[in-house]
Short mmCIF file of C-alpha atoms in Angstrom, two decimals:
data_model
loop_
_atom_site.label_atom_id
_atom_site.label_comp_id
_atom_site.label_asym_id
_atom_site.label_seq_id
_atom_site.Cartn_x
_atom_site.Cartn_y
_atom_site.Cartn_z
CA ALA A 1 -0.06 0.01 0.03
CA LEU A 2 2.91 2.36 0.83
CA VAL A 3 4.53 1.72 -2.55
CA ALA A 4 1.25 2.44 -4.33
CA VAL A 5 0.88 5.68 -2.43
CA GLU A 6 4.40 6.79 -3.36
CA LEU A 7 3.92 5.89 -6.96
CA THR A 8 0.61 7.77 -6.88
CA ALA A 9 2.41 10.87 -5.40
CA LYS A 10 5.13 10.69 -8.08
CA ILE A 11 2.57 10.53 -10.88
CA ASP A 12 0.68 13.40 -9.39
CA ALA A 13 3.80 15.60 -9.18
CA ALA A 14 4.66 14.83 -12.71
CA ALA A 15 1.15 15.71 -13.89
CA LEU A 16 1.26 18.82 -11.81
CA GLU A 17 4.64 19.92 -13.38
CA GLN A 18 3.19 19.14 -16.90
CA THR A 19 0.21 21.27 -16.06
CA ARG A 20 2.31 24.17 -14.94
CA GLN A 21 4.48 24.04 -18.10
CA GLN A 22 1.42 24.09 -20.23
CA MET A 23 0.09 27.12 -18.24
CA LEU A 24 3.37 28.90 -18.86
CA ASP A 25 3.09 28.21 -22.50
CA MET A 26 -0.37 29.44 -22.61
CA GLN A 27 0.64 32.78 -20.78
CA GLN A 28 3.27 33.27 -23.36
CA GLN A 29 0.85 32.64 -26.22
CA ILE A 30 -1.61 35.06 -24.56
CA TYR A 31 1.01 37.73 -24.28
CA ARG A 32 1.98 37.25 -28.00
CA ARG A 33 -1.72 37.60 -29.09
CA ASP A 34 -2.27 40.67 -26.91
CA GLN A 35 0.93 42.16 -28.44
CA GLU A 36 -0.36 41.41 -31.97
CA LEU A 37 -3.83 42.80 -31.13
CA ARG A 38 -2.34 46.00 -29.65
CA LEU A 39 -0.38 46.32 -32.80
CA TYR A 40 -3.42 45.99 -35.05
CA ARG A 41 -5.38 48.43 -33.01
CA GLU A 42 -2.45 50.89 -33.27
CA MET A 43 -2.37 50.54 -37.02
CA LEU A 44 -6.13 50.86 -37.45
CA GLN A 45 -6.34 53.98 -35.18
CA ASP A 46 -3.35 55.72 -36.60
CA ASN A 47 -4.61 58.86 -38.20
CA SER A 48 -1.47 60.79 -37.80
CA GLY A 49 -0.62 60.66 -41.42
CA SER A 50 3.12 60.09 -40.59
CA THR A 51 4.97 57.64 -42.56
CA GLY A 52 8.18 55.68 -42.15
CA LEU A 53 9.68 53.08 -40.04
CA SER A 54 9.32 52.52 -36.24
CA VAL A 55 9.55 50.07 -33.49
CA SER A 56 6.50 49.81 -31.41
CA ASP A 57 7.65 47.49 -28.59
CA PHE A 58 10.67 45.69 -27.15
CA HIS A 59 9.93 43.08 -24.62
CA ILE A 60 12.58 41.09 -22.70
CA GLU A 61 12.11 38.05 -20.42
CA LYS A 62 14.77 36.25 -18.37
CA VAL A 63 14.80 32.65 -19.07
CA GLY A 64 18.15 31.67 -17.40
CA ASP A 65 21.43 32.67 -15.94
CA GLY A 66 22.42 35.48 -18.37
CA LEU A 67 20.01 34.13 -20.93
CA TYR A 68 17.15 36.38 -22.13
CA GLN A 69 14.30 35.97 -24.74
CA TYR A 70 13.32 39.14 -26.66
CA ASN A 71 10.36 40.09 -28.82
CA TRP A 72 10.21 43.31 -30.88
CA VAL A 73 7.81 44.69 -33.48
CA ALA A 74 9.06 46.74 -36.51
CA MET A 75 6.46 48.73 -38.29
CA GLN A 76 6.20 50.38 -41.55
CA LYS A 77 3.63 53.10 -42.24
CA THR A 78 3.39 53.87 -45.94
CA HIS A 79 0.88 55.01 -48.38
CA GLU A 80 1.57 52.10 -50.78
CA ALA A 81 1.00 48.72 -49.31
CA LYS A 82 4.20 47.10 -50.86
CA LYS A 83 6.29 44.39 -49.33
CA LEU A 84 9.73 45.94 -48.80
CA ARG A 85 13.04 45.01 -47.37
CA VAL A 86 14.33 46.81 -44.22
CA ASN A 87 17.72 46.63 -42.53
CA ALA A 88 17.68 46.42 -38.74
CA ASN A 89 20.66 46.94 -36.51
CA ILE A 90 20.46 46.13 -32.85
CA TRP A 91 22.94 46.67 -29.98
CA VAL A 92 22.78 45.92 -26.33
CA ILE A 93 24.58 48.82 -24.46
CA GLY A 94 25.79 48.38 -20.79
CA LYS A 95 28.69 48.25 -18.51
CA GLN A 96 31.24 45.61 -17.93
CA ASP A 97 34.17 46.26 -15.63
CA GLU A 98 33.06 49.94 -15.12
CA LYS A 99 33.35 50.48 -18.86
CA VAL A 100 30.61 51.17 -21.38
CA LYS A 101 30.26 48.42 -23.82
CA SER A 102 28.18 47.90 -26.89
CA LEU A 103 27.39 44.30 -27.91
CA PRO A 104 25.87 43.76 -31.51
CA LEU A 105 23.01 41.38 -31.55
CA SER A 106 25.04 39.14 -33.90
CA LYS A 107 27.56 38.48 -31.03
CA ILE A 108 25.04 37.49 -28.41
CA ASP A 109 22.28 35.84 -30.41
CA ALA A 110 23.30 32.41 -32.01
CA ASP A 111 20.67 32.65 -34.64
CA ILE A 112 21.87 35.87 -36.09
CA ASP A 113 24.99 35.60 -38.19
CA ASP A 114 25.60 39.23 -39.17
CA LEU A 115 24.18 42.74 -38.91
CA PRO A 116 22.10 44.19 -40.45
CA ILE A 117 19.20 41.82 -39.89
CA GLN A 118 17.27 41.82 -43.23
CA LEU A 119 13.40 42.06 -42.59
CA LYS A 120 10.82 41.70 -45.27
CA MET A 121 7.61 43.42 -44.31
CA ARG A 122 4.44 45.03 -45.78
CA TYR A 123 3.12 46.58 -42.57
CA PHE A 124 4.90 44.99 -39.65
CA SER A 125 7.34 42.28 -38.61
CA ILE A 126 7.26 40.54 -35.17
CA ASN A 127 10.80 39.35 -34.30
CA ARG A 128 11.96 36.99 -31.62
CA GLY A 129 15.21 35.60 -30.40
CA LEU A 130 17.39 34.43 -27.54
CA VAL A 131 20.46 36.29 -26.27
CA LYS A 132 23.25 35.06 -23.97
CA LEU A 133 24.99 38.00 -22.22
CA PRO A 134 28.67 37.79 -21.16
CA GLN A 135 29.42 37.14 -17.39
CA GLY A 136 29.64 40.48 -15.51
CA PHE A 137 27.97 42.48 -18.30
CA ASN A 138 25.09 44.70 -16.94
CA PRO A 139 22.76 45.75 -19.75
CA GLU A 140 21.21 49.30 -19.62
CA PHE A 141 19.72 50.07 -23.14
CA ILE A 142 18.98 48.52 -26.52
CA LYS A 143 19.64 50.61 -29.48
CA VAL A 144 17.70 49.89 -32.57
CA THR A 145 18.23 51.53 -36.07
CA LEU A 146 15.92 50.73 -39.13
CA ARG A 147 16.61 51.80 -42.62
CA TYR A 148 15.65 50.93 -46.19
CA PRO A 149 18.68 49.32 -48.13
CA TRP A 150 18.70 52.06 -50.67
CA ILE A 151 19.04 54.85 -48.23
CA GLU A 152 22.15 55.27 -46.20
CA LYS A 153 20.88 57.24 -43.25
CA PRO A 154 18.67 55.37 -40.73
CA GLN A 155 14.91 56.26 -40.91
CA PHE A 156 14.33 55.27 -37.33
CA GLU A 157 16.83 55.25 -34.39
CA LYS A 158 15.85 54.74 -30.74
CA LYS A 159 17.23 53.56 -27.39
CA PHE A 160 14.92 51.38 -25.39
CA VAL A 161 15.72 51.01 -21.59
CA TRP A 162 16.66 47.44 -20.77
CA GLN A 163 13.60 46.37 -18.69
CA VAL A 164 13.06 42.65 -17.94
CA GLN A 165 9.32 41.61 -17.72
CA GLU A 166 8.40 39.05 -15.19
#
């Protein structure tokens, strides 16, 4: 009877952990859908008449020791609904050994080989990735520039505060 109770407890613990993982996955899906819904609402309600490139959100979550998952949305407001290529450059700026250091995304994200990141988008592009920061590096900002490949000067440049979401 004791063995049966222990086995039941192990099965219950495994089922509980599986349920917890499913809930975490569902929370992430809900966040992504909320983010997309907010983006669609912004696009529909934008009556400013301004055109060009922008980044509407930069979301960071800690997933391990020095390991962070990020999501960001690049938007293109144009009068013509054409699918165009956009070059994105991203750096994480912070301090290491009391010195300011700028890390290009290509050095800390294994899935990105080189900058600029080439996006293809008509209205927007939702981008995700995983970065591994060096030991002792304290991030402070994320700098993003967006530009069309045929124009040298960035059409969008902004620093976002490094803020980790719980």
